[in-house]
Coordinates of C-alpha atoms in Angstrom, one line a residue:
M344 CA 16.4 4.5 -19.5
E345 CA 18.3 2.5 -21.8
L346 CA 17.3 -0.4 -23.3
H347 CA 18.6 -2.9 -22.4
D348 CA 17.1 -2.0 -19.4
V349 CA 13.9 -1.6 -20.8
W350 CA 14.8 -5.3 -22.0
F351 CA 15.7 -6.4 -18.7
V352 CA 12.1 -4.7 -17.4
L353 CA 10.6 -6.5 -20.3
I354 CA 12.0 -10.5 -19.6
A355 CA 11.0 -10.2 -16.0
V356 CA 7.2 -9.6 -17.1
L357 CA 7.8 -13.1 -19.3
W358 CA 9.1 -14.8 -16.7
T359 CA 6.6 -13.4 -14.3
G360 CA 4.1 -14.2 -16.9
Y361 CA 5.5 -17.5 -17.1
F362 CA 5.4 -18.5 -13.4
F363 CA 1.2 -17.4 -12.9
L364 CA -0.1 -19.3 -15.6
E365 CA 1.7 -22.0 -15.6
G366 CA 2.2 -21.6 -12.0
F367 CA -1.5 -22.7 -11.5
D368 CA -1.1 -25.8 -14.6
F369 CA 2.0 -27.3 -12.2
G370 CA -0.4 -26.8 -8.8
V371 CA -3.6 -29.0 -11.4
G372 CA -1.0 -31.3 -11.9
V373 CA 0.4 -32.3 -8.4
L374 CA -3.1 -32.3 -7.3
T375 CA -3.6 -34.7 -9.8
G376 CA -2.0 -37.3 -7.3
L377 CA -3.2 -35.3 -3.6
L378 CA -6.2 -34.0 -4.3
A379 CA -7.6 -36.6 -6.6
R380 CA -10.1 -39.9 -5.6
N381 CA -10.9 -41.5 -8.4
R382 CA -10.6 -42.1 -12.3
A383 CA -12.9 -39.2 -12.4
E384 CA -12.0 -36.6 -10.4
K385 CA -8.4 -37.0 -12.3
R386 CA -10.3 -35.6 -15.3
V387 CA -11.7 -33.0 -14.0
L388 CA -8.4 -31.5 -12.8
I389 CA -6.3 -31.8 -15.9
N390 CA -9.4 -30.9 -18.1
T391 CA -9.1 -27.5 -16.3
V392 CA -6.4 -27.2 -17.7
G393 CA -6.9 -28.9 -20.4
P394 CA -7.6 -25.9 -23.0
V395 CA -4.9 -23.6 -22.1
W396 CA -1.9 -25.3 -20.3
D397 CA 0.8 -25.4 -23.8
G398 CA -0.9 -21.7 -24.3
N399 CA 0.9 -21.0 -21.3
E400 CA 4.2 -22.5 -22.0
V401 CA 4.5 -19.5 -24.7
W402 CA 5.4 -18.0 -21.8
L403 CA 8.5 -20.4 -21.1
L404 CA 9.5 -19.9 -24.6
T405 CA 9.2 -16.3 -25.0
A406 CA 11.3 -15.9 -21.9
G407 CA 14.0 -17.6 -23.6
G408 CA 14.0 -16.2 -27.0
A409 CA 13.4 -12.7 -25.8
T410 CA 16.9 -14.2 -23.0
F411 CA 19.3 -15.1 -25.9
A412 CA 18.5 -11.7 -27.8
A413 CA 19.0 -9.1 -25.6
F414 CA 20.9 -10.9 -23.2
P415 CA 23.2 -13.6 -25.2
E416 CA 26.0 -13.7 -22.3
W417 CA 23.5 -14.3 -19.8
Y418 CA 21.9 -16.9 -22.0
A419 CA 25.1 -18.7 -22.6
T420 CA 26.3 -18.3 -18.5
L421 CA 23.4 -19.8 -17.5
F422 CA 21.6 -22.4 -20.3
S423 CA 25.7 -24.1 -20.0
G424 CA 26.2 -23.6 -16.1
F425 CA 22.4 -24.8 -14.8
Y426 CA 22.5 -27.6 -18.2
L427 CA 21.1 -30.3 -16.2
P428 CA 18.4 -29.0 -13.9
L429 CA 17.2 -27.0 -17.4
L430 CA 17.7 -30.5 -19.6
V431 CA 16.1 -31.9 -16.1
I432 CA 12.8 -29.2 -16.5
L433 CA 12.8 -29.6 -20.4
V434 CA 12.5 -33.1 -20.7
C435 CA 9.9 -33.1 -18.1
L436 CA 7.5 -30.2 -20.5
I437 CA 8.3 -32.9 -23.2
V438 CA 6.8 -35.7 -21.2
R439 CA 4.0 -33.7 -19.2
G440 CA 3.2 -32.3 -23.0
V441 CA 2.6 -36.2 -24.5
A442 CA 0.9 -37.2 -21.3
F443 CA -1.8 -34.3 -21.6
E444 CA -1.9 -35.4 -25.3
Y445 CA -1.8 -38.9 -25.5
R446 CA -3.7 -39.9 -21.8
A447 CA -7.2 -40.6 -23.6
K448 CA -5.7 -42.4 -26.9
R449 CA -6.4 -45.4 -25.9
P450 CA -9.2 -46.2 -23.1
E451 CA -6.7 -49.4 -21.2
E452 CA -6.7 -48.6 -17.0
S453 CA -3.0 -49.2 -16.8
W454 CA -2.0 -47.1 -19.4
Q455 CA -4.1 -43.5 -18.4
R456 CA -3.0 -44.0 -15.4
N457 CA 0.7 -44.1 -16.5
W458 CA 0.3 -40.7 -17.9
E459 CA -1.6 -39.5 -14.8
T460 CA 1.1 -40.7 -13.0
A461 CA 3.4 -38.0 -15.6
I462 CA 1.3 -35.7 -15.3
F463 CA 1.7 -35.7 -11.7
W464 CA 5.8 -35.8 -11.5
T465 CA 6.6 -33.4 -13.9
S466 CA 4.7 -30.7 -13.1
L467 CA 6.0 -31.0 -9.0
I468 CA 9.7 -31.9 -10.9
P469 CA 9.6 -28.2 -13.1
A470 CA 7.7 -26.1 -9.5
F471 CA 11.0 -27.2 -8.1
L472 CA 13.8 -26.7 -9.9
W473 CA 12.5 -23.2 -11.7
G474 CA 12.9 -22.2 -7.6
V475 CA 16.4 -23.9 -7.3
A476 CA 17.3 -22.1 -10.4
F477 CA 15.9 -19.0 -10.2
A478 CA 17.2 -18.8 -6.0
N479 CA 20.6 -19.3 -7.5
I480 CA 20.2 -17.0 -10.1
V481 CA 19.8 -14.3 -6.7
R482 CA 22.2 -15.4 -4.4
G483 CA 25.7 -15.9 -7.1
V484 CA 27.4 -18.3 -9.1
K485 CA 30.8 -19.3 -9.2
I486 CA 31.3 -17.1 -12.5
D487 CA 34.9 -16.1 -13.0
K488 CA 36.4 -13.3 -15.3
S489 CA 35.5 -14.8 -18.4
F490 CA 31.7 -14.7 -18.1
E491 CA 32.0 -18.3 -17.5
Y492 CA 30.7 -20.7 -15.1
V493 CA 34.0 -22.7 -13.6
G494 CA 31.2 -24.5 -10.5
T495 CA 29.3 -27.6 -10.4
V496 CA 25.9 -29.0 -10.2
G497 CA 26.4 -30.4 -6.5
D498 CA 27.4 -26.1 -6.2
L499 CA 23.6 -25.2 -6.6
L500 CA 22.0 -27.7 -4.6
N501 CA 23.2 -25.1 -1.7
P502 CA 20.3 -24.7 1.0
Y503 CA 19.0 -21.7 0.0
A504 CA 18.7 -22.7 -3.3
L505 CA 16.2 -26.0 -2.9
L506 CA 14.0 -23.5 0.0
G507 CA 13.5 -21.5 -2.5
G508 CA 12.9 -24.8 -4.8
L509 CA 10.5 -26.0 -2.1
V510 CA 8.7 -21.7 -1.7
T511 CA 7.8 -22.4 -5.7
L512 CA 6.7 -25.7 -5.2
T513 CA 4.3 -25.4 -2.9
L514 CA 3.3 -22.1 -3.8
F515 CA 1.9 -23.1 -7.7
T516 CA 0.6 -25.9 -5.6
F517 CA -1.1 -23.6 -3.3
H518 CA -1.8 -21.9 -6.5
G519 CA -3.4 -24.8 -9.0
T520 CA -5.6 -25.7 -5.5
V521 CA -7.7 -22.2 -5.5
F522 CA -7.8 -22.7 -8.9
T523 CA -9.4 -25.6 -8.8
A524 CA -11.8 -24.3 -6.5
L525 CA -12.2 -21.6 -8.6
K526 CA -12.8 -24.0 -12.1
T527 CA -15.0 -27.1 -10.4
L528 CA -18.2 -27.6 -9.0
G529 CA -19.4 -29.8 -6.2
E530 CA -17.8 -32.4 -3.6
I531 CA -13.9 -31.4 -5.3
R532 CA -14.3 -27.6 -5.3
E533 CA -14.7 -27.9 -1.0
R534 CA -12.1 -30.0 -1.3
A535 CA -9.9 -28.0 -3.0
R536 CA -10.7 -24.9 -0.3
T537 CA -9.6 -27.4 2.6
L538 CA -6.4 -28.1 1.0
A539 CA -5.5 -24.3 0.1
L540 CA -5.8 -23.3 3.5
R541 CA -3.5 -26.4 4.4
V542 CA -1.2 -25.7 1.7
G543 CA -1.5 -21.8 1.6
L544 CA -0.3 -22.0 5.8
V545 CA 2.8 -24.6 5.0
T546 CA 3.7 -21.9 1.9
A547 CA 3.6 -18.6 4.0
V548 CA 6.0 -20.3 6.8
L549 CA 8.6 -21.1 3.7
A550 CA 7.8 -18.1 1.9
A551 CA 8.1 -16.2 5.1
V552 CA 11.7 -17.2 5.7
F553 CA 13.0 -17.4 2.1
L554 CA 12.2 -13.5 1.3
L555 CA 13.0 -12.4 4.5
W556 CA 16.3 -14.3 3.9
T557 CA 16.9 -13.1 0.4
Q558 CA 16.5 -9.3 1.5
S559 CA 18.5 -9.3 3.9
E560 CA 21.8 -10.2 1.1
S561 CA 20.6 -8.9 -1.5
G562 CA 17.5 -6.8 -1.1
D563 CA 17.4 -2.6 -1.1
G564 CA 13.3 -0.4 -0.4
K565 CA 12.1 -2.1 -3.1
S566 CA 12.5 -5.5 -2.7
L567 CA 11.5 -4.9 0.9
V568 CA 8.0 -3.3 -0.7
A569 CA 7.8 -6.5 -2.8
L570 CA 8.6 -9.1 -0.3
V571 CA 6.0 -7.0 2.4
V572 CA 2.6 -7.2 -0.9
A573 CA 3.5 -11.1 -1.5
I574 CA 3.5 -11.6 2.3
A575 CA 0.4 -9.6 2.7
A576 CA -1.4 -11.5 -0.3
L577 CA -0.7 -14.2 0.3
A578 CA -2.5 -13.7 3.6
A579 CA -5.0 -12.1 2.0
A580 CA -5.5 -15.2 -0.3
L581 CA -5.7 -17.6 2.6
V582 CA -8.6 -15.0 4.2
A583 CA -10.7 -15.4 0.5
N584 CA -10.1 -18.6 0.2
Q585 CA -11.7 -19.6 3.9
A586 CA -14.4 -17.4 2.3
G587 CA -15.6 -18.8 -0.1
R588 CA -14.1 -15.9 -2.5
E589 CA -12.1 -18.3 -4.7
G590 CA -12.0 -16.0 -7.4
W591 CA -10.1 -13.3 -4.8
S592 CA -8.3 -16.0 -3.6
F593 CA -6.7 -16.6 -7.0
A594 CA -5.9 -12.8 -8.3
L595 CA -3.7 -12.5 -3.7
S596 CA -2.1 -16.0 -5.1
G597 CA -1.9 -14.8 -8.5
I598 CA -0.2 -11.7 -7.5
T599 CA 2.2 -13.3 -4.7
I600 CA 3.8 -14.5 -7.0
V601 CA 3.8 -11.6 -9.1
A602 CA 5.6 -10.0 -6.2
T603 CA 7.8 -12.5 -5.7
V604 CA 9.4 -12.7 -9.1
A605 CA 9.5 -8.6 -8.7
M606 CA 11.7 -9.6 -5.5
F607 CA 13.9 -11.7 -7.3
F608 CA 14.6 -9.0 -10.5
L609 CA 15.1 -6.0 -8.1
S610 CA 17.8 -7.8 -5.9
L611 CA 19.1 -8.6 -9.2
F612 CA 19.0 -5.3 -11.2
P613 CA 21.3 -3.8 -12.3
N614 CA 23.0 -7.8 -12.4
V615 CA 21.7 -10.2 -14.2
M616 CA 24.1 -13.1 -12.6
P617 CA 25.9 -12.5 -9.5
S618 CA 30.0 -13.4 -9.7
S619 CA 30.1 -15.3 -6.2
L620 CA 33.9 -15.4 -6.8
N621 CA 34.4 -11.8 -7.6
S622 CA 31.6 -8.4 -7.4
D623 CA 33.7 -7.5 -10.8
W624 CA 33.5 -10.6 -13.0
S625 CA 29.0 -10.6 -12.1
L626 CA 27.1 -10.5 -16.0
T627 CA 25.1 -7.1 -15.8
V628 CA 22.5 -5.3 -18.1
T629 CA 25.6 -3.6 -19.9
N630 CA 28.2 -6.0 -20.2
A631 CA 26.1 -9.0 -20.9
S632 CA 23.2 -7.3 -23.5
S633 CA 23.2 -7.1 -26.9
S634 CA 23.9 -4.4 -29.1
P635 CA 21.6 -1.3 -29.5
Y636 CA 20.6 -2.1 -33.1
T637 CA 19.7 -5.3 -32.0
L638 CA 17.3 -4.4 -29.0
K639 CA 15.5 -1.2 -31.3
I640 CA 14.3 -4.3 -33.5
M641 CA 13.7 -6.3 -30.9
T642 CA 11.3 -3.2 -29.2
W643 CA 9.0 -2.6 -32.6
C644 CA 8.9 -6.3 -33.0
A645 CA 7.9 -6.7 -29.7
G646 CA 5.3 -3.7 -30.0
I647 CA 3.8 -4.7 -32.6
A648 CA 3.7 -9.4 -31.3
T649 CA 2.6 -8.9 -27.6
P650 CA -0.8 -7.0 -27.8
I651 CA -1.6 -9.5 -30.4
V652 CA -0.9 -12.8 -28.0
L653 CA -1.7 -10.7 -25.3
L654 CA -5.9 -10.1 -26.8
Y655 CA -5.5 -14.3 -28.0
Q656 CA -4.8 -16.0 -24.8
G657 CA -7.5 -13.9 -23.4
W658 CA -9.8 -14.8 -26.0
T659 CA -9.5 -18.5 -24.8
Y660 CA -9.7 -17.8 -20.9
W661 CA -13.0 -15.8 -21.6
V662 CA -14.1 -19.0 -23.7
F663 CA -13.2 -21.6 -21.0
R664 CA -14.4 -19.7 -18.0
K665 CA -17.0 -22.3 -17.0
R666 CA -16.5 -24.3 -14.0
I667 CA -16.4 -27.9 -14.7
G668 CA -17.4 -31.3 -12.3
T669 CA -17.8 -35.3 -12.6
Q670 CA -21.1 -35.1 -13.8
H671 CA -19.5 -33.5 -17.0
I672 CA -17.8 -36.6 -17.3
A673 CA -18.1 -39.1 -20.2
P674 CA -20.9 -41.9 -18.5
E675 CA -17.6 -44.2 -19.8
A676 CA -15.1 -42.7 -17.8
A677 CA -17.2 -42.4 -14.5
A678 CA -17.9 -45.8 -14.9
E679 CA -14.1 -46.6 -15.0
A680 CA -13.7 -44.2 -12.2
V681 CA -15.8 -46.7 -10.0
N682 CA -13.7 -49.9 -10.7

């Protein structure tokens, strides 16, 4: 296997890790507007991801940086052609981070309520747009012989891509719902399990249609295996949720995300960004990659740094592993929730 193939796999792993981890905290952000009934419950939801959300975003930074270094042509075409949706995602992530940090800086109810609304929308919008972006990458976009995107923003809003956006939005919300059931106590935990069933059923229908559509247009035997794993894991996650096995349900919803992202990249390879105008103009792992020397240096750096990052992030999750409930919210916050 050539180094450019290795880095294609590594970038796929980085995006998989990002969607697995950021997926559930996007889902929890959406739940602040769907599940929480009062201010105390919103605080419970926010506190479940409070210690880890910024660490989860490291995977996005690493995936973007690795793409820039390993496949500069891919990075250039992707970020120029998808400039507007990626800008919207970036703005949402910035506002979302500020909302997490600034929400509790002042006691006024209007101040906190506005930041909570920001958390909801800046979780929902990226969860949808990531699906739109990746669906377009898999489907192919208008790339000319100079490897430049020549389409418009409207071209990105095709039915296939919009369906992909709905799939990632509902899948991340389901992932966040089972995470909430895993991390909380009392009534909010029970309501999360009930909501997980409803969201999961919608997700299953949308995902089945989208993945079968993907398989029919660009799939092969390997992507078919990923499709089967994704659907089976999602069904098993729903069964585990109904049985009250939140840990298993969360793990299985995560496997659904892993298999879905794997199907994306398996459908792509050896392309990294297919051209819908002419297949000869597609960006591939060969014509979009950096020099072998650059890839070699990157491989050594990744081999040293990656285990350290994984150990540190794993330790963070271990430290904050316990469940929380409204009884853990400060009395003044609970009083605000009643008012």
